[in-house]
PDB file of C-alpha atoms in Angstrom:
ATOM      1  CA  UNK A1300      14.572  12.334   3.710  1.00  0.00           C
ATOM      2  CA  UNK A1301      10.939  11.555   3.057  1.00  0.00           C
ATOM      3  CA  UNK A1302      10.033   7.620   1.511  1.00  0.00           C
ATOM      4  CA  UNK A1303       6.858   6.921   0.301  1.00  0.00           C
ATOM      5  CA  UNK A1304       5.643   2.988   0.517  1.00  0.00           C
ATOM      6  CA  UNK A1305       3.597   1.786  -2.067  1.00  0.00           C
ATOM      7  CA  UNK A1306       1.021  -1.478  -1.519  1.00  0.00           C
ATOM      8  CA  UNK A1307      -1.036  -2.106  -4.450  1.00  0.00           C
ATOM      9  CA  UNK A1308      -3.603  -5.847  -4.495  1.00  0.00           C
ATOM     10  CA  UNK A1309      -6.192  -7.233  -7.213  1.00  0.00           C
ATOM     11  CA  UNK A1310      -9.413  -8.500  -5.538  1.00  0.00           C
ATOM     12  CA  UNK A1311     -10.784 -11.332  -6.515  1.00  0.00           C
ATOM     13  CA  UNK A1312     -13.846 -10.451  -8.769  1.00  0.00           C
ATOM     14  CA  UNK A1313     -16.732  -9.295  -6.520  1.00  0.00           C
ATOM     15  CA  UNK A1314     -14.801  -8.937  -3.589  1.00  0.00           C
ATOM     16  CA  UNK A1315     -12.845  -5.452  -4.031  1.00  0.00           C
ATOM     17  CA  UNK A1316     -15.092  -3.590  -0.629  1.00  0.00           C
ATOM     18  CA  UNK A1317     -13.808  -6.845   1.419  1.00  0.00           C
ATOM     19  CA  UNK A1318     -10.294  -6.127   0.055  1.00  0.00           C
ATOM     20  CA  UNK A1319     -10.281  -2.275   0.428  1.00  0.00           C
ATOM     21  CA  UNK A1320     -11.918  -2.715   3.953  1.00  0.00           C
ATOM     22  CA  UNK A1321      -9.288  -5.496   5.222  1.00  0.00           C
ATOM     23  CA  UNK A1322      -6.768  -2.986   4.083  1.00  0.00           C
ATOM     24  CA  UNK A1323      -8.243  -0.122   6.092  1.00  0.00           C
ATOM     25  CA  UNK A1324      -8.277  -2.441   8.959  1.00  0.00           C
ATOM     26  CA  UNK A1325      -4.693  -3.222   8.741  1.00  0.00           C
ATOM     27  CA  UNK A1326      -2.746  -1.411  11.480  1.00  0.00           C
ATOM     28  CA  UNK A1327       1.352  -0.640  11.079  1.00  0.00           C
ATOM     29  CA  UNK A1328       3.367  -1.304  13.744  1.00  0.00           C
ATOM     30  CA  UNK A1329       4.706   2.657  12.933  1.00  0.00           C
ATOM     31  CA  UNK A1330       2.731   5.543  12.449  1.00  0.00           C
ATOM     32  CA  UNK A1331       3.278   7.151   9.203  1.00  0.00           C
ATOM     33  CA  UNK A1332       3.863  10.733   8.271  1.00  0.00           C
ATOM     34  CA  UNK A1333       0.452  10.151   6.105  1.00  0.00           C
ATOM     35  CA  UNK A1334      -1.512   7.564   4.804  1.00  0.00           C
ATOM     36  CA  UNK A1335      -3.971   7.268   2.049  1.00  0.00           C
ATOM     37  CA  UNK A1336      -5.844   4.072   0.557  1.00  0.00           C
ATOM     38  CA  UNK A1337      -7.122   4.305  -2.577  1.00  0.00           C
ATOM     39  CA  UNK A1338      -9.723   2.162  -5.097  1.00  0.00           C
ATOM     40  CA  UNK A1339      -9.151   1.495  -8.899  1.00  0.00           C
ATOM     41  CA  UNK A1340     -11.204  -0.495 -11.698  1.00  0.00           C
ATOM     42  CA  UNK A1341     -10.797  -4.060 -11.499  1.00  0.00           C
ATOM     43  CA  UNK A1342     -11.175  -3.979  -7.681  1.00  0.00           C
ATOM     44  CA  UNK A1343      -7.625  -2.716  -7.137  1.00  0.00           C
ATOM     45  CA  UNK A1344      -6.775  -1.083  -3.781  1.00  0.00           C
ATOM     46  CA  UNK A1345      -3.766   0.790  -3.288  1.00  0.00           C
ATOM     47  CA  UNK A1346      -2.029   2.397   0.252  1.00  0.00           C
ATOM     48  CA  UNK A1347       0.408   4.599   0.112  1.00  0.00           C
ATOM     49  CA  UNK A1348       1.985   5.668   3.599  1.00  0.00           C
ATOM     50  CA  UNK A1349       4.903   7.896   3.779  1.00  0.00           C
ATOM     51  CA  UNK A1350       7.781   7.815   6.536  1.00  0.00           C
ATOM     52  CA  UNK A1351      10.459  10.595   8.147  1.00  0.00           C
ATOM     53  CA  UNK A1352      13.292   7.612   6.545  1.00  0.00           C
ATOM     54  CA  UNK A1353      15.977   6.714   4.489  1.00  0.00           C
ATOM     55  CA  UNK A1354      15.122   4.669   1.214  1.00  0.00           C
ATOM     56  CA  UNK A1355      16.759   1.304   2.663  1.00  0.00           C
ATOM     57  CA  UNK A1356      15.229   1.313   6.530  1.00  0.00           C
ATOM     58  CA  UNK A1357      13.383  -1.415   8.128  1.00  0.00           C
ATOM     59  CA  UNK A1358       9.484   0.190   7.993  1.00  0.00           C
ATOM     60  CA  UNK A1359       6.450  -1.826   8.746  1.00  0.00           C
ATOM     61  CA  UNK A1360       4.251  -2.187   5.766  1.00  0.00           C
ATOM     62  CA  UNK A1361       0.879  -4.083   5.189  1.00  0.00           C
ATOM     63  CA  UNK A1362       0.491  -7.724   5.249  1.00  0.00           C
ATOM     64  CA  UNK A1363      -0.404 -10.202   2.540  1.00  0.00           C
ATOM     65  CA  UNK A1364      -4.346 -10.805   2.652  1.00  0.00           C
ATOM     66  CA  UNK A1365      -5.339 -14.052   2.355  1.00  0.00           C
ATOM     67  CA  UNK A1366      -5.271 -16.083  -0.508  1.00  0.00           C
ATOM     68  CA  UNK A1367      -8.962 -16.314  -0.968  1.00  0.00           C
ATOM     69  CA  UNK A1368      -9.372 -12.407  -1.470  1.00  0.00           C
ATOM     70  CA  UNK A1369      -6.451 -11.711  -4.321  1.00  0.00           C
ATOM     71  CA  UNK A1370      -5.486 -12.683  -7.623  1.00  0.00           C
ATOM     72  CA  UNK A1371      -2.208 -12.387  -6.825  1.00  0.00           C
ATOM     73  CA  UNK A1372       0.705 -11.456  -4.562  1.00  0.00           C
ATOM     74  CA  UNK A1373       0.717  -7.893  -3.372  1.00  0.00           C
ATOM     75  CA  UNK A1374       3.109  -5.141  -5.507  1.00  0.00           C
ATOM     76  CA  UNK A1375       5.378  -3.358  -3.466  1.00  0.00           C
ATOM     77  CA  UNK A1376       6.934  -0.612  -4.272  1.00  0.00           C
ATOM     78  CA  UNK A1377       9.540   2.133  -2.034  1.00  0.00           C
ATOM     79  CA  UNK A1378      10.055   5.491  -3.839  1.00  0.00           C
ATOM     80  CA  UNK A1379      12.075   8.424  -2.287  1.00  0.00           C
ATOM     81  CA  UNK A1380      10.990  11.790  -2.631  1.00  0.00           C
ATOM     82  CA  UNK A1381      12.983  14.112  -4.770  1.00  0.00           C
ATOM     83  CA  UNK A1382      13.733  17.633  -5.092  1.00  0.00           C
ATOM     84  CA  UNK A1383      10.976  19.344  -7.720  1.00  0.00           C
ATOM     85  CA  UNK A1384      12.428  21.906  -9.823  1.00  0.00           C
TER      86      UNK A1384
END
């Protein structure tokens, strides 16, 4: 079974390459099967690493930044991958 994690952060205004470079920085505890970052409008970042695991196992996953460099808490999200049809 293949589970994709799902880390998604606003930076605060102006500071979006500070937050997309911490999170490139960040190192898992794990390696993943793959891992991508990505950048959005409104300096969003978002990772996505995916794992050889069920959708309920203990998996590292990226850190909160500091409080100074978001607008908010992190969103988290786990999907599991499905069959396509």
């Amino acid at each position: 079974m293949s589970v994709a994690l799902m880390w998604e952060a606003r930076a605060v205004e102006g500071r979006g390459d500070d937050l997309l470079a911490w999170a490139r920085a960040q190192e898992l505890s794990g390696e993943p099967l793959r891992r991508e970052t990505f950048r959005a409008p409104q300096d969003r970042v978002l990772v996505i690493t995916w794992w050889d695991a069920s959708l309920d196992a203990e998996l590292p996953e990226l850190a909160e930044p500091s409080p100074e460099l978001v607008t908010r808490l992190v969103h988290r999200w786990r999907f599991e991958s499905v069959e396509e049809r």
